[in-house]
Short mmCIF file of C-alpha atoms and ligand atoms in Angstrom, two decimals:
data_model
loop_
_atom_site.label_atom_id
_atom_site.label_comp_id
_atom_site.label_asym_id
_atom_site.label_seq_id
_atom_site.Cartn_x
_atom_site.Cartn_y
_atom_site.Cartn_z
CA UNK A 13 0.00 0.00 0.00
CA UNK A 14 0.93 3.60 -0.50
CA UNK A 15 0.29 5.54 2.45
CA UNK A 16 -0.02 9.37 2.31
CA UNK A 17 1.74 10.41 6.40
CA UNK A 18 0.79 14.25 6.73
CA UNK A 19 2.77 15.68 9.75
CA UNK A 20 3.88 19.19 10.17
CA UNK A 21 4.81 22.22 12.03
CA UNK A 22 6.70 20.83 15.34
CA UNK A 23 8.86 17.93 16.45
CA UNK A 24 5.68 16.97 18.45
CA UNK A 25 3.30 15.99 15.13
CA UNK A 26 6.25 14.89 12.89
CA UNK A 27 8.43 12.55 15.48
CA UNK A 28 5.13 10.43 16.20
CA UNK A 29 4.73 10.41 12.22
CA UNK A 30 8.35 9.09 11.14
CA UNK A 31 8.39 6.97 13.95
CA UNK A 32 4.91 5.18 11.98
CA UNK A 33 6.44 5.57 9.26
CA UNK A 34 9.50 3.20 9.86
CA UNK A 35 7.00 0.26 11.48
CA UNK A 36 5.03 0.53 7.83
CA UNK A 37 8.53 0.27 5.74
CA UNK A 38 9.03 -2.49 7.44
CA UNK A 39 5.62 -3.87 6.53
CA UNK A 40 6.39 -3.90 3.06
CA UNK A 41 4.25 -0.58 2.21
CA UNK A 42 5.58 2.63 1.03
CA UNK A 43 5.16 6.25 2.53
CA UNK A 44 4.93 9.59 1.51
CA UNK A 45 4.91 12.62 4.20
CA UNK A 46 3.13 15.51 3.81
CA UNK A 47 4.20 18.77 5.24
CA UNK A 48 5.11 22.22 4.66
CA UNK A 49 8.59 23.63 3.82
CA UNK A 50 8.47 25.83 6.61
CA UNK A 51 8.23 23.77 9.79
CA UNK A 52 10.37 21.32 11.24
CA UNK A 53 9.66 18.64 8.93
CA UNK A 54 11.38 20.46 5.72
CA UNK A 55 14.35 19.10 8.33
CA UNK A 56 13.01 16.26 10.19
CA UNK A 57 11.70 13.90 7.26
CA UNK A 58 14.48 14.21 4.56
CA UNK A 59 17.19 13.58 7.60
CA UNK A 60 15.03 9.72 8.36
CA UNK A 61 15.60 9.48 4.54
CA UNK A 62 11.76 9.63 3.96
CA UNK A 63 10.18 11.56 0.82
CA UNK A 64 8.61 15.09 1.55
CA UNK A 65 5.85 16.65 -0.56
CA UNK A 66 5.14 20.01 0.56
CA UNK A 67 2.54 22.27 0.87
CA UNK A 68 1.43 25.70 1.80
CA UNK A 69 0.27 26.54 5.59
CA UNK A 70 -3.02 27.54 5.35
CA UNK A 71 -5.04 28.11 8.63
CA UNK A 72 -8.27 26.26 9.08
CA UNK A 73 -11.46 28.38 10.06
CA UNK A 74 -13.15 27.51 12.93
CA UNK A 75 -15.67 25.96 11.70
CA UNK A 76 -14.82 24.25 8.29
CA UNK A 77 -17.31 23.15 5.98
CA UNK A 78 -17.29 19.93 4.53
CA UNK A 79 -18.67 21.44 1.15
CA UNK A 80 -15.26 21.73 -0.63
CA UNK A 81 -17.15 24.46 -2.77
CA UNK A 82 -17.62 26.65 0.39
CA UNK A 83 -13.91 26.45 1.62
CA UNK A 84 -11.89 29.09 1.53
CA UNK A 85 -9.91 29.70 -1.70
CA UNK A 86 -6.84 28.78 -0.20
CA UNK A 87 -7.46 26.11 1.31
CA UNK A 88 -9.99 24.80 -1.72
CA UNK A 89 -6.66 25.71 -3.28
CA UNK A 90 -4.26 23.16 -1.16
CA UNK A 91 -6.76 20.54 -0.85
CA UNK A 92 -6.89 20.29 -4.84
CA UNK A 93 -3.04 20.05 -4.86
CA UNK A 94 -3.02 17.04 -2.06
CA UNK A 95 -6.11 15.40 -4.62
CA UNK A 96 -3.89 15.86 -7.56
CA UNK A 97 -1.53 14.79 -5.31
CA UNK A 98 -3.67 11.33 -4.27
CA UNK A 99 -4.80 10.73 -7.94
CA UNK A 100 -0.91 11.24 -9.64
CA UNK A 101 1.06 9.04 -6.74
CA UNK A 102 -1.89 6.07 -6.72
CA UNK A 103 -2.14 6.96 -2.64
CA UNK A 104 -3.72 4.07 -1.61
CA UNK A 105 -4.59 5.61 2.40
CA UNK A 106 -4.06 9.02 4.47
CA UNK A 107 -2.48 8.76 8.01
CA UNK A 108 -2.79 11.96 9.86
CA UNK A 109 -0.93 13.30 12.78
CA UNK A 110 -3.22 16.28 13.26
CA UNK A 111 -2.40 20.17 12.85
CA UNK A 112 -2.45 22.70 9.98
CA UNK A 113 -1.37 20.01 6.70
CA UNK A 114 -3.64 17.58 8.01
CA UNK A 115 -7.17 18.74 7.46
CA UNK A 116 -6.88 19.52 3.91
CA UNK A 117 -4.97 16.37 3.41
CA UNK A 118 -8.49 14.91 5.13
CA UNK A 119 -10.46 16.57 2.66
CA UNK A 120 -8.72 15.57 0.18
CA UNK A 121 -9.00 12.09 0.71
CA UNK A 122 -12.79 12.35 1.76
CA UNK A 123 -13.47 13.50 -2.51
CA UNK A 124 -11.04 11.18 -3.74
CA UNK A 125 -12.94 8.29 -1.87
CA UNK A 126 -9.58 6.98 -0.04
CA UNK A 127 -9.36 5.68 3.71
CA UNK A 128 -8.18 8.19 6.44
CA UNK A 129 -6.48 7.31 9.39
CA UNK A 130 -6.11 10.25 11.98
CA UNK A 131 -3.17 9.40 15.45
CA UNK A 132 -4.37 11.80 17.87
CA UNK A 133 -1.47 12.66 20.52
CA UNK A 134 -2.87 14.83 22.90
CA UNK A 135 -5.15 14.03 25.55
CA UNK A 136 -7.29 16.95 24.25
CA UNK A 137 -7.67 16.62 20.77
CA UNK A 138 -7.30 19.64 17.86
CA UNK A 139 -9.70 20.81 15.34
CA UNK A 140 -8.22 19.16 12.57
CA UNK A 141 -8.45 15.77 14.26
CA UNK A 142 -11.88 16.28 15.41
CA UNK A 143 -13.04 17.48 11.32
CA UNK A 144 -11.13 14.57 9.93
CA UNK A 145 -12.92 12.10 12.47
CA UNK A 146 -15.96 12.23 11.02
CA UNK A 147 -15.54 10.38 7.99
CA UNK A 148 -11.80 8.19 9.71
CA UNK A 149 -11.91 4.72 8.85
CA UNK A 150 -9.52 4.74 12.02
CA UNK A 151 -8.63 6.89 14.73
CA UNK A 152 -5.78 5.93 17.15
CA UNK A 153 -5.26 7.77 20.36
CA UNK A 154 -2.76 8.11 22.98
CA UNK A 155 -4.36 8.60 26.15
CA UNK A 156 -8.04 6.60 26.39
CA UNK A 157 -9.31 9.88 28.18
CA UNK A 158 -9.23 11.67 24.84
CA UNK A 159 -12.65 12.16 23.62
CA UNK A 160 -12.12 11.43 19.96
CA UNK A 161 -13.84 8.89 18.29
CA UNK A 162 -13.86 6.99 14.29
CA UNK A 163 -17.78 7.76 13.58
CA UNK A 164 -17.79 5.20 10.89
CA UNK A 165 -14.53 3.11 11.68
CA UNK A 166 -12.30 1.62 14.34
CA UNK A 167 -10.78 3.79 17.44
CA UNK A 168 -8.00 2.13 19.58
CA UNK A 169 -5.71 3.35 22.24
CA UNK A 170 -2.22 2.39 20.59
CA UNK A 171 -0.31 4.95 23.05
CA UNK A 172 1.96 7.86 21.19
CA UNK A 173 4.62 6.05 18.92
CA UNK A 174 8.02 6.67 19.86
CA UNK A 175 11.06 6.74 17.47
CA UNK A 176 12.94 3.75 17.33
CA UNK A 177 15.89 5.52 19.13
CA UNK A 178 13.98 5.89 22.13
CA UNK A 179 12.46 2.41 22.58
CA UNK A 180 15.74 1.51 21.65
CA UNK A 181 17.08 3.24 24.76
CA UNK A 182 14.13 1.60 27.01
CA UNK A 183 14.95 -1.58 26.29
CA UNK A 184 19.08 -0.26 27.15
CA UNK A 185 17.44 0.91 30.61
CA UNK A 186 16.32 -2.22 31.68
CA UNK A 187 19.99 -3.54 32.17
CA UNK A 188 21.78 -1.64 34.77
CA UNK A 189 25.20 -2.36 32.82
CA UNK A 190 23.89 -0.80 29.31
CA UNK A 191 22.40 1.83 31.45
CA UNK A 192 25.83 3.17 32.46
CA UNK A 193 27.61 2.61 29.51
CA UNK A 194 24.42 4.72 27.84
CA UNK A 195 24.85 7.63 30.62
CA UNK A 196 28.95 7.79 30.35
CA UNK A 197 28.73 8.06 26.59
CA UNK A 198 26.19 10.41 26.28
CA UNK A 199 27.87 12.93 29.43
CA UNK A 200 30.77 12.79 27.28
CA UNK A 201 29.55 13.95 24.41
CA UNK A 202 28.28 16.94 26.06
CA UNK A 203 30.84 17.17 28.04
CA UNK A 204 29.47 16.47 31.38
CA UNK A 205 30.83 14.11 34.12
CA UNK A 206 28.41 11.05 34.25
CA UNK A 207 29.11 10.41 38.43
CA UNK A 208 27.80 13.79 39.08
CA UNK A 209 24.12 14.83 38.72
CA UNK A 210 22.55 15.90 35.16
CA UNK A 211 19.23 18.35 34.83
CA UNK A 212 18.03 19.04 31.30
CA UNK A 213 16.06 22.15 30.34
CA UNK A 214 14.21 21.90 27.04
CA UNK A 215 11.06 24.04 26.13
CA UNK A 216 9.87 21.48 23.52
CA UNK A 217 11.03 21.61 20.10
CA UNK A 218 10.51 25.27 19.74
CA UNK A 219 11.75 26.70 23.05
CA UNK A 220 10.26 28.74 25.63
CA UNK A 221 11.49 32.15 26.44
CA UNK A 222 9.99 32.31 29.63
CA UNK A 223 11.57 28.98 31.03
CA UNK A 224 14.92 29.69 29.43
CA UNK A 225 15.10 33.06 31.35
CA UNK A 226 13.56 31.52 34.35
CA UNK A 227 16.20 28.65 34.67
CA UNK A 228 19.36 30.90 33.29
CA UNK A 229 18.45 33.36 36.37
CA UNK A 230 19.01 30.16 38.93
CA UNK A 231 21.83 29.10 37.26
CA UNK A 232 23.82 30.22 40.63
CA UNK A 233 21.82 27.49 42.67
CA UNK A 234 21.44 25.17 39.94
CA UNK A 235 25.44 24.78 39.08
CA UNK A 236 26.05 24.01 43.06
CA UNK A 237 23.39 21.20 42.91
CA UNK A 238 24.20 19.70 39.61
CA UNK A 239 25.10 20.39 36.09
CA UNK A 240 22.99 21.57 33.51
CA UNK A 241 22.48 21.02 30.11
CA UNK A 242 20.05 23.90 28.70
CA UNK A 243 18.37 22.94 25.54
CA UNK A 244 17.02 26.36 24.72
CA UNK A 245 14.95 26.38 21.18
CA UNK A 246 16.35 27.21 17.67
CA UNK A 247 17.51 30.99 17.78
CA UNK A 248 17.16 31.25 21.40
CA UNK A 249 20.30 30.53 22.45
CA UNK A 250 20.91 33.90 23.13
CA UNK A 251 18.43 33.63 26.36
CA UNK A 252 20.63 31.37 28.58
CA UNK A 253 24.12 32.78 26.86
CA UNK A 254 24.77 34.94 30.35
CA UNK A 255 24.55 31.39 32.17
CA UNK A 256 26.80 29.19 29.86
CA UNK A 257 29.78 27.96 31.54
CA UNK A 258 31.69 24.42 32.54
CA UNK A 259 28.81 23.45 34.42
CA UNK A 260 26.09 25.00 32.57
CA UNK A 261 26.28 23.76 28.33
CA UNK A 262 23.89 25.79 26.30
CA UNK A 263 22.63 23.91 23.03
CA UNK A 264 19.55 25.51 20.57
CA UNK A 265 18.03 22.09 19.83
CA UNK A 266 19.19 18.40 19.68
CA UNK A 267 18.27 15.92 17.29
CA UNK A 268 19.47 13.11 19.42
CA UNK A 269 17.45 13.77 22.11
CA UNK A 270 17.99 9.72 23.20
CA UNK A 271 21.51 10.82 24.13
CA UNK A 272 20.07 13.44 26.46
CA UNK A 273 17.63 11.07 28.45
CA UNK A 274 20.53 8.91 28.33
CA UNK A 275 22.25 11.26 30.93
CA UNK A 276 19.28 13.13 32.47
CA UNK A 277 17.97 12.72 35.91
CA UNK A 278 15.50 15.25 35.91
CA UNK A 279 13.96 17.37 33.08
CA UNK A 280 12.59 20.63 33.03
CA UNK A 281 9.96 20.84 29.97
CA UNK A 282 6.77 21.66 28.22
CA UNK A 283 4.15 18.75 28.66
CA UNK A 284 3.73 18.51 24.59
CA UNK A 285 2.88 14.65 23.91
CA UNK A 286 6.09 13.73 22.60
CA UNK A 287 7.84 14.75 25.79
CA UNK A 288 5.56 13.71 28.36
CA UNK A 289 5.17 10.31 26.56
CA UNK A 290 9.23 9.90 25.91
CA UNK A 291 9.83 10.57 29.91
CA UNK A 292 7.28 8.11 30.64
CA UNK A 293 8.78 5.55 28.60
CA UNK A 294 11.99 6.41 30.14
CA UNK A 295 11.04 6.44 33.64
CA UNK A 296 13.00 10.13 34.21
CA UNK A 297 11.51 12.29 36.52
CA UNK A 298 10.29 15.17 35.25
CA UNK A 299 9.24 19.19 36.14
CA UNK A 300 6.29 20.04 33.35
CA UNK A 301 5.43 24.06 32.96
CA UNK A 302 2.62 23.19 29.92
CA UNK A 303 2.28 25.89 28.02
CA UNK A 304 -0.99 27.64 28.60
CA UNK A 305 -2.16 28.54 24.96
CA UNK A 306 -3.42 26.45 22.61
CA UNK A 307 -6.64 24.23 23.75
CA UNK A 308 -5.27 23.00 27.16
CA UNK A 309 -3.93 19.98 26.31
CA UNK A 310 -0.14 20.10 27.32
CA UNK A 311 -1.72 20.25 30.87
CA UNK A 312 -3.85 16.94 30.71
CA UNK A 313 -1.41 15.22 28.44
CA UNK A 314 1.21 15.11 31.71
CA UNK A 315 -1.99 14.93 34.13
CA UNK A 316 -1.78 11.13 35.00
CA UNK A 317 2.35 11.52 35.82
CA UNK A 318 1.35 14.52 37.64
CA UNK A 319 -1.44 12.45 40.11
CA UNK A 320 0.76 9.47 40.57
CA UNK A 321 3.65 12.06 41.83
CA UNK A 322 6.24 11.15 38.87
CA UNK A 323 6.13 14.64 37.53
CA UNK A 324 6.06 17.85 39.61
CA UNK A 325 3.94 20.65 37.90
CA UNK A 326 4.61 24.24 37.80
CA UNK A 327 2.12 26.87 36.20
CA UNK A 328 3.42 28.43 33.55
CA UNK A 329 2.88 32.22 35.22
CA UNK A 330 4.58 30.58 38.27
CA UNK A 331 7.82 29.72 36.70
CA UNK A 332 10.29 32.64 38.03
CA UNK A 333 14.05 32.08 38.82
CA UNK A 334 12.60 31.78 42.60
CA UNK A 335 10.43 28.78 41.66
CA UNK A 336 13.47 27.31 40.31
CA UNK A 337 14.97 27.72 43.74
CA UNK A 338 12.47 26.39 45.66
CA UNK A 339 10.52 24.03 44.25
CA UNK A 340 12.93 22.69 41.01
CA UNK A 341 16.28 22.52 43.10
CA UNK A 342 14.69 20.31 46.10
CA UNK A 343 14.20 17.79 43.80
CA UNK A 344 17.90 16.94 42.98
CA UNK A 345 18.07 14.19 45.33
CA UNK A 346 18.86 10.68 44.03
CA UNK A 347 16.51 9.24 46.72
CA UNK A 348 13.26 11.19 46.07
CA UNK A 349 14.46 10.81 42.05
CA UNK A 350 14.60 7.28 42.64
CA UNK A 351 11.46 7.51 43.82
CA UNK A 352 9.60 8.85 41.19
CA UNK A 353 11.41 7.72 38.49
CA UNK A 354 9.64 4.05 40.04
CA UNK A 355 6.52 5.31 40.16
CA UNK A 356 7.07 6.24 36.21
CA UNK A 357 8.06 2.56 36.17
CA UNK A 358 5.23 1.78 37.59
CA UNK A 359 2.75 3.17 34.92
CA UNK A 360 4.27 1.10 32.21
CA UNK A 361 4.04 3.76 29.37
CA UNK A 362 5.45 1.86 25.89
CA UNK A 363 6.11 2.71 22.17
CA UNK A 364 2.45 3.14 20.38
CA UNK A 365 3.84 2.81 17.09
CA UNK A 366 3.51 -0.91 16.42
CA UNK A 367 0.18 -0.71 17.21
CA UNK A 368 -0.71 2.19 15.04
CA UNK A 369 1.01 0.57 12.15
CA UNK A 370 -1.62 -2.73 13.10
CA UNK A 371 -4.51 -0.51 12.88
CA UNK A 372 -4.06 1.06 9.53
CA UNK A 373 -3.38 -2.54 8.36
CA UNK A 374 -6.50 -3.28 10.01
CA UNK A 375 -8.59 -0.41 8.10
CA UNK A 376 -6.70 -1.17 4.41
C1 UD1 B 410 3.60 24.71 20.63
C2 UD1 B 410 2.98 23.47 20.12
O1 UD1 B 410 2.46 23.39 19.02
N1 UD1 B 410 2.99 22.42 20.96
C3 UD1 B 410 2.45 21.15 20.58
C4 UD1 B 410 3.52 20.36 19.91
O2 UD1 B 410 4.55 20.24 20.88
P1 UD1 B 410 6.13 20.18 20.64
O3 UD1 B 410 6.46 19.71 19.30
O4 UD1 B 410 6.72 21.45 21.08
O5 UD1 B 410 6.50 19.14 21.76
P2 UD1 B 410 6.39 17.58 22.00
O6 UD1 B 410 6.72 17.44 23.42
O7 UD1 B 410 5.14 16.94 21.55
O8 UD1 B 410 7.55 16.93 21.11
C5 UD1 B 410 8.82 17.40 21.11
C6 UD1 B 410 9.66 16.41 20.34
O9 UD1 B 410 10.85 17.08 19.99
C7 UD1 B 410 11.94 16.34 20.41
N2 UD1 B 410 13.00 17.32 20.69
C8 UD1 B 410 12.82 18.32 21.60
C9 UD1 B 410 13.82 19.22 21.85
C10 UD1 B 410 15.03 19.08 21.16
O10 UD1 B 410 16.00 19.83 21.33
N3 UD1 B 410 15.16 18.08 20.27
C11 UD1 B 410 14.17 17.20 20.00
O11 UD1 B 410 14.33 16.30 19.18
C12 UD1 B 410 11.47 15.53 21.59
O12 UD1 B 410 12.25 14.38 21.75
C13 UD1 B 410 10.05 15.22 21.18
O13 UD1 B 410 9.96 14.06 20.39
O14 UD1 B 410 3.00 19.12 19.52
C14 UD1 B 410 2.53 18.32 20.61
C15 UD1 B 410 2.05 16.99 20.05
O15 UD1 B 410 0.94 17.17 19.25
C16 UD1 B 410 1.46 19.04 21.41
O16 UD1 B 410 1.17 18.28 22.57
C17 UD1 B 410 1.96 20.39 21.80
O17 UD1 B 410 0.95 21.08 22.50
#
């Protein structure tokens, strides 16, 4: 089968998406992504050796029609282009991650009379899920909370698929030996000692001004508690650049990011899918600030870690160099790490990607 995989605009849609994608190769079927050339993707996909057909970013209304004739003429526009697209390619299937190159990859498929598969990641799902749901032969969610459903097809709880890297260091986690040899190499490369302890900032694949400036304003207490390693966001660098030193390494963004759980234990992060579900996998211990735009899903994506006590939340508004202090710094402790990090364990949180791969065979 060829399989049309539309994923764009962050790490967070097109990780889940290439990580799909490599279960299907394996299959025996072939896949196509779909994205934009302006996201993350235009670097993402052609680096996993995948083929990228891009189009424009075109924002949905709020309420789309599903007369094609009533659409906006831009998006009529791009939705012809993905159907030319469909016809020219024999696509046999559309898998969809969700956000902005999803819905008219949707509609597309809905006039062309070609199964759609949507992978919702977020607890809380988004409005091109939700318009593409209606006529999914298949929907597969991460969280069984979410309240998305197939109308006319199958809906299963496969959990968010995870690149093969990062199962790959889950399995290496189980085995106390490949553990250490995993942590050494990785504190190397970064140049961090692997006996002493390592917290990792990220804001997600974009960055987060307001928890870069937070953290590089502790970096006083921080540096006497551990080292840091402050993944910042692609041009943000400049935010923590006051804080960098021997102790503190400044990076904008990290495509192995399996070589920074390797080392890490405790993270400082959004609650976007892919890093809630990644640190669950992993077992690390975690401090989520979810980002309070957008529908409200970062929160309840990290929500179940946050009840059980794996994760420690922190409102965004909250996070200040003096939260840092007090509530982020108390944490380095290998016992109460330990600790959590079981409780993590505990919850069993595993690679969905097998199982979405199962239910688009299942649709086909
Ligand atoms: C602002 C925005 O649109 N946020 C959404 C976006 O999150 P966003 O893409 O920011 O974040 P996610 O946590 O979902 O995913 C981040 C991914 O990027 C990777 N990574 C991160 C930092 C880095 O330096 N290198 C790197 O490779 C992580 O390993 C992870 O796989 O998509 C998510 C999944 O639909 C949603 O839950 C978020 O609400």
């Amino acid at each position: 089968m060829r399989i049309l995989a539309a994923a764009g605009g962050t790490a967070g849609h097109v990780n889940p998406m290439l990580a799909t994608a490599d279960q299907l190769i394996a299959r025996g079927h072939e896949v196509i992504a779909l994205g934009t050339a302006v996201g993350l993707e235009a670097d993402l996909v052609p680096a996993a050796g995948l083929e990228l057909v891009t189009i424009d970013k075109v924002p949905l209304p709020r309420r789309p029609s599903l007369d094609l004739l009533r659409l906006p003429t831009r998006l009529a526009r791009t939705v012809g282009t993905v159907r030319t697209l469909i016809r020219d390619r024999e696509i046999d299937a559309v898998l969809g991650f969700g956000g902005y190159v999803s819905a008219p990859a949707y509609l597309a498929a809905r006039q062309a009379d070609i199964p759609v598969i949507i992978q919702e990641q977020n607890a809380r799902p988004g409005i091109a899920n939700r318009l593409g749901a209606r006529w999914a032969k298949g929907v597969s969610l991460t969280f069984a909370s979410t309240p998305l459903a197939a109308k006319h097809g199958m809906t299963r709880v496969t959990g968010l698929p995870l690149r093969a890297e990062i199962s790959g260091l889950a399995a290496d986690r189980t085995d106390e030996a490949r553990k250490r040899f995993r942590r050494e190499r990785a504190a190397e490369r970064f140049g961090l000692d692997p006996d002493d302890m390592i917290i990792v900032l990220t804001g997600g694949s974009s960055g987060a001004q307001q928890l870069n400036r937070a953290f590089a304003g502790a970096a006083d207490v921080l540096t006497s508690r551990a080292q840091v390693l402050h993944v910042t966001g692609r041009g943000k660098e400049a935010d923590a650049a006051g804080a960098a030193g021997d102790r503190y390494r400044v990076l904008d963004y990290v495509r192995e990011m399996e070589e920074v759980y390797a080392m890490a234990d405790l993270v400082v992060t959004r609650a976007g899918a892919g890093m809630v579900a990644e640190l669950a996998a992993l077992a690390i211990p975690a401090v989520v600030v979810p980002l309070a735009i957008g529908n409200g899903e970062q929160y309840l994506n990290a929500k179940s870690a946050i009840d059980s006590g794996g994760f420690l939340h922190i409102a965004n508004d909250a996070f200040t160099p003096d939260a840092v202090r007090e509530q982020v710094v108390p944490l380095l402790d290998r016992q109460e790490l330990d600790r959590r990090s079981a409780i993590l364990r505990a919850a069993g949180v595993s690679d969905g990607a097998g199982a979405v791969a199962d239910l688009v065979e299942g649709v086909l």
